[in-house]
Coordinates of C-alpha atoms and ligand atoms in Angstrom, one line a residue:
M27 CA -0.2 46.7 -13.2
K28 CA -0.4 50.3 -14.1
I29 CA -1.0 51.3 -17.7
A30 CA -0.8 54.9 -18.8
I31 CA -2.4 56.0 -22.1
D32 CA -1.9 59.5 -23.3
G33 CA -2.6 61.3 -26.5
P34 CA -4.5 64.3 -28.1
A35 CA -8.3 64.7 -27.9
A36 CA -10.4 62.0 -29.7
S37 CA -7.3 59.8 -30.4
G38 CA -9.1 56.7 -29.1
K39 CA -7.7 56.7 -25.6
S40 CA -11.0 55.8 -23.9
T41 CA -12.0 53.1 -26.3
L42 CA -8.5 51.5 -26.0
G43 CA -8.5 52.0 -22.2
M44 CA -11.8 50.4 -21.7
A45 CA -10.8 47.4 -23.8
L46 CA -7.6 46.9 -21.9
A47 CA -9.3 47.3 -18.6
K48 CA -11.8 44.5 -19.5
L49 CA -9.1 42.2 -21.0
F50 CA -6.8 42.5 -18.0
D51 CA -9.3 43.1 -15.3
L52 CA -8.1 46.6 -14.3
R53 CA -9.9 49.7 -13.1
F54 CA -10.3 52.3 -15.9
V55 CA -9.9 56.0 -15.1
E56 CA -10.5 58.8 -17.6
T57 CA -8.7 61.7 -16.0
G58 CA -10.1 64.1 -18.6
K59 CA -13.5 63.7 -16.8
M60 CA -12.0 65.1 -13.6
Y61 CA -10.9 68.3 -15.5
R62 CA -14.3 68.5 -17.0
A63 CA -15.9 68.1 -13.5
V64 CA -13.7 71.0 -12.2
A65 CA -14.8 73.2 -15.2
L66 CA -18.4 72.3 -14.4
A67 CA -17.9 73.2 -10.7
F68 CA -16.4 76.6 -11.7
D69 CA -19.5 77.2 -13.9
L70 CA -21.6 76.5 -10.9
G71 CA -19.7 79.0 -8.8
I72 CA -17.8 76.5 -6.6
D73 CA -14.3 77.5 -5.8
L74 CA -11.4 75.0 -6.0
P75 CA -10.9 74.4 -2.2
D76 CA -14.6 73.5 -2.0
I77 CA -14.5 71.0 -4.9
E78 CA -14.6 67.3 -4.0
I79 CA -14.4 64.8 -6.8
E80 CA -15.0 61.1 -6.4
V81 CA -14.7 58.3 -9.0
T82 CA -16.7 55.2 -8.3
R83 CA -15.8 51.6 -9.2
D84 CA -18.2 51.8 -12.2
E85 CA -16.7 55.1 -13.4
R86 CA -19.3 57.5 -12.2
F87 CA -18.0 61.0 -11.4
L88 CA -19.4 62.6 -8.3
L89 CA -18.9 66.3 -7.8
N90 CA -19.5 67.2 -4.2
G91 CA -21.5 64.0 -3.8
Q92 CA -23.7 64.5 -6.9
D93 CA -23.4 62.3 -10.0
V94 CA -22.5 64.6 -12.9
T95 CA -21.2 61.9 -15.3
S96 CA -23.8 62.5 -17.9
Q97 CA -23.1 66.3 -18.0
L98 CA -19.4 66.1 -18.7
H99 CA -19.2 65.5 -22.4
T100 CA -20.5 68.8 -23.9
S101 CA -18.5 70.8 -26.4
D102 CA -18.7 73.8 -24.0
L103 CA -16.8 71.7 -21.4
D104 CA -14.4 70.4 -24.1
Q105 CA -12.9 73.9 -24.2
K106 CA -13.4 74.9 -20.6
S107 CA -11.8 71.8 -19.2
S108 CA -8.8 72.4 -21.4
Q109 CA -8.6 76.0 -20.1
V110 CA -8.8 75.0 -16.4
A111 CA -6.2 72.3 -17.1
T112 CA -3.6 75.0 -17.6
R113 CA -3.9 76.0 -13.9
A114 CA -1.1 74.6 -11.7
D115 CA -3.4 74.6 -8.6
V116 CA -6.1 72.6 -10.4
R117 CA -3.5 70.1 -11.7
S118 CA -1.9 69.4 -8.4
R119 CA -5.3 68.7 -6.8
L120 CA -6.2 66.3 -9.5
V121 CA -2.8 64.6 -9.8
E122 CA -3.0 63.9 -6.1
L123 CA -6.4 62.2 -6.5
Q124 CA -5.2 60.2 -9.6
R125 CA -2.1 58.9 -7.8
H126 CA -4.3 58.0 -4.8
I127 CA -6.6 55.9 -7.0
A128 CA -3.6 54.2 -8.7
E129 CA -2.0 53.4 -5.3
K130 CA -5.1 51.5 -4.3
H131 CA -5.9 49.7 -7.6
D132 CA -4.4 48.2 -10.7
V133 CA -5.4 50.7 -13.3
V134 CA -5.5 51.8 -16.9
M135 CA -5.4 55.6 -16.6
E136 CA -5.8 57.8 -19.6
G137 CA -5.2 61.5 -20.1
R138 CA -2.4 63.9 -21.3
D139 CA 0.3 63.6 -18.6
I140 CA -0.2 60.2 -17.2
G141 CA 3.1 58.7 -18.5
T142 CA 5.1 61.9 -17.9
V143 CA 3.7 63.2 -14.5
V144 CA 1.0 61.2 -12.8
L145 CA 2.5 57.7 -13.1
P146 CA 6.1 58.1 -14.3
S147 CA 6.9 54.5 -13.4
A148 CA 3.8 53.0 -15.0
D149 CA 4.4 49.4 -16.3
V150 CA 3.2 50.2 -19.8
K151 CA 3.0 53.6 -21.4
I152 CA 1.2 54.1 -24.6
F153 CA 0.9 57.4 -26.6
L154 CA -1.8 57.4 -29.3
K155 CA -1.6 59.4 -32.4
A156 CA -4.1 60.1 -35.2
N157 CA -4.4 62.9 -37.7
A158 CA -6.8 65.7 -36.9
R159 CA -9.3 64.9 -39.7
E160 CA -9.6 61.3 -38.5
R161 CA -10.1 62.4 -34.9
A162 CA -12.7 64.9 -35.9
L163 CA -14.6 62.2 -37.9
R164 CA -14.5 59.9 -34.8
R165 CA -15.7 62.7 -32.6
M166 CA -18.6 63.5 -35.0
K167 CA -19.7 59.9 -35.1
Q168 CA -19.5 59.6 -31.3
R169 CA -21.7 62.7 -30.9
G170 CA -24.0 61.7 -33.7
S171 CA -24.0 65.3 -35.2
G172 CA -22.0 68.4 -35.9
N173 CA -20.0 70.1 -38.6
L174 CA -16.7 68.3 -39.4
E175 CA -14.6 71.4 -40.1
E176 CA -15.8 73.0 -37.0
I177 CA -15.1 69.9 -34.8
E178 CA -11.6 69.7 -36.4
R179 CA -10.9 73.4 -35.7
E180 CA -12.0 73.0 -32.1
L181 CA -9.8 69.9 -31.6
L182 CA -6.8 71.8 -33.0
V183 CA -7.4 74.7 -30.6
R184 CA -7.6 72.3 -27.7
D185 CA -4.5 70.3 -28.8
R186 CA -2.5 73.5 -29.1
R187 CA -3.5 74.7 -25.6
D188 CA -2.9 71.2 -24.1
S189 CA 0.5 70.9 -25.7
E190 CA 1.8 74.5 -25.2
R191 CA 0.8 75.0 -21.5
A192 CA 3.6 75.5 -19.0
V193 CA 2.5 72.8 -16.6
A194 CA 2.5 69.1 -17.6
P195 CA 2.0 69.7 -21.3
L196 CA 0.7 66.9 -23.6
K197 CA 3.7 65.0 -24.9
P198 CA 4.8 61.4 -25.0
A199 CA 7.0 60.1 -22.1
T200 CA 10.5 59.3 -23.4
D201 CA 9.8 55.6 -22.7
A202 CA 6.3 55.5 -24.2
T203 CA 5.4 53.3 -27.1
I204 CA 3.7 55.5 -29.8
I205 CA 0.9 53.8 -31.6
E206 CA -0.2 55.5 -34.9
T207 CA -3.9 54.7 -35.3
D208 CA -4.5 56.2 -38.7
R209 CA -5.9 53.6 -41.1
K210 CA -5.9 51.0 -38.3
S211 CA -9.0 49.2 -37.1
L212 CA -9.8 49.3 -33.4
K213 CA -9.1 45.6 -33.3
E214 CA -5.6 46.2 -34.6
V215 CA -4.9 49.0 -32.1
I216 CA -6.2 46.8 -29.2
S217 CA -4.1 43.9 -30.3
E218 CA -0.9 46.0 -30.6
A219 CA -1.5 47.4 -27.1
S220 CA -2.4 44.0 -25.6
I221 CA 0.9 42.6 -26.8
L222 CA 2.8 45.4 -24.9
V223 CA 0.8 44.5 -21.7
R224 CA 1.3 40.8 -22.1
D225 CA 5.0 41.3 -22.7
R226 CA 5.2 43.3 -19.5
L227 CA 3.2 40.7 -17.6
G228 CA 5.6 38.1 -18.9
H229 CA 8.6 40.1 -17.6
V230 CA 7.0 40.4 -14.2
A231 CA 6.2 36.7 -14.0
G232 CA 9.7 35.9 -15.2
A233 CA 11.3 38.0 -12.5
V234 CA 9.2 36.3 -9.8
E235 CA 10.2 32.8 -11.1
D236 CA 13.9 33.9 -11.1
R237 CA 13.5 35.0 -7.5
D238 CA 11.9 31.7 -6.5
Ligands
DC18 O1 -9.7 63.7 -22.4 P1 -10.6 64.8 -22.4 O2 -10.9 65.3 -23.8 O3 -11.9 64.5 -21.7 O4 -9.9 66.0 -21.5 C1 -10.5 67.2 -21.4 C2 -9.4 68.3 -21.1 O5 -8.8 68.0 -19.9 C3 -8.3 68.2 -22.2 O6 -8.5 69.1 -23.2 C4 -7.0 68.6 -21.4 C5 -7.4 68.3 -20.0 N1 -6.6 67.1 -19.5 C6 -5.4 67.3 -19.0 O7 -4.9 68.4 -19.1 N2 -4.7 66.3 -18.4 C7 -5.2 65.1 -18.3 N3 -4.5 64.1 -17.7 C8 -6.5 64.8 -18.8 C9 -7.2 65.9 -19.4

């Protein structure tokens, strides 16, 4: 089972991904953290060929062997990760790593190009949408501080860069199910997505029975 979740920044991909991973016993991979780790590595003066990123079973991110998980979610790296993500050489390194993980494990993988580029034949593809104000509110709550207008402005800058870049821009795959999350509770979103996954599992089980 491979589940792809894409969508703009702070649209709830991680919360949904974690919930689905738990419900269906899958490995959860936040690919945004890999772009963040690359941006951090560049800040530390490490060049791309010398960057090694590993993701552990319990979702720790190791940069050249060092656990950098707690350093990845700063607003500085929000923008820098989005900038490094426009580079084709960075993307091809990370896409290779992401596919490698998905070959070895059943996964819920979230990002911007999972359904379109990384796992084009994923079993379930979900694209989350939410308006910018709602996303800014969620991000502010998550961080516990900040100015709402400023957070919203930064999200919009990032959305534009992520959507307009030449390589693997943020967009729904043609066969993705779009879930609008505005005015929906987390429980409702999880329930909508779980139905898609169960449906798919039903198809797979049905196909096996037919074959038997
Ligand atoms: O999901 P996130 O906010 O942690 O991602 C940080 C940045 O990484 C995001 O602005 C764009 C980039 N990214 C990407 O281009 N492709 C992905 N699959 C995941 C993230």
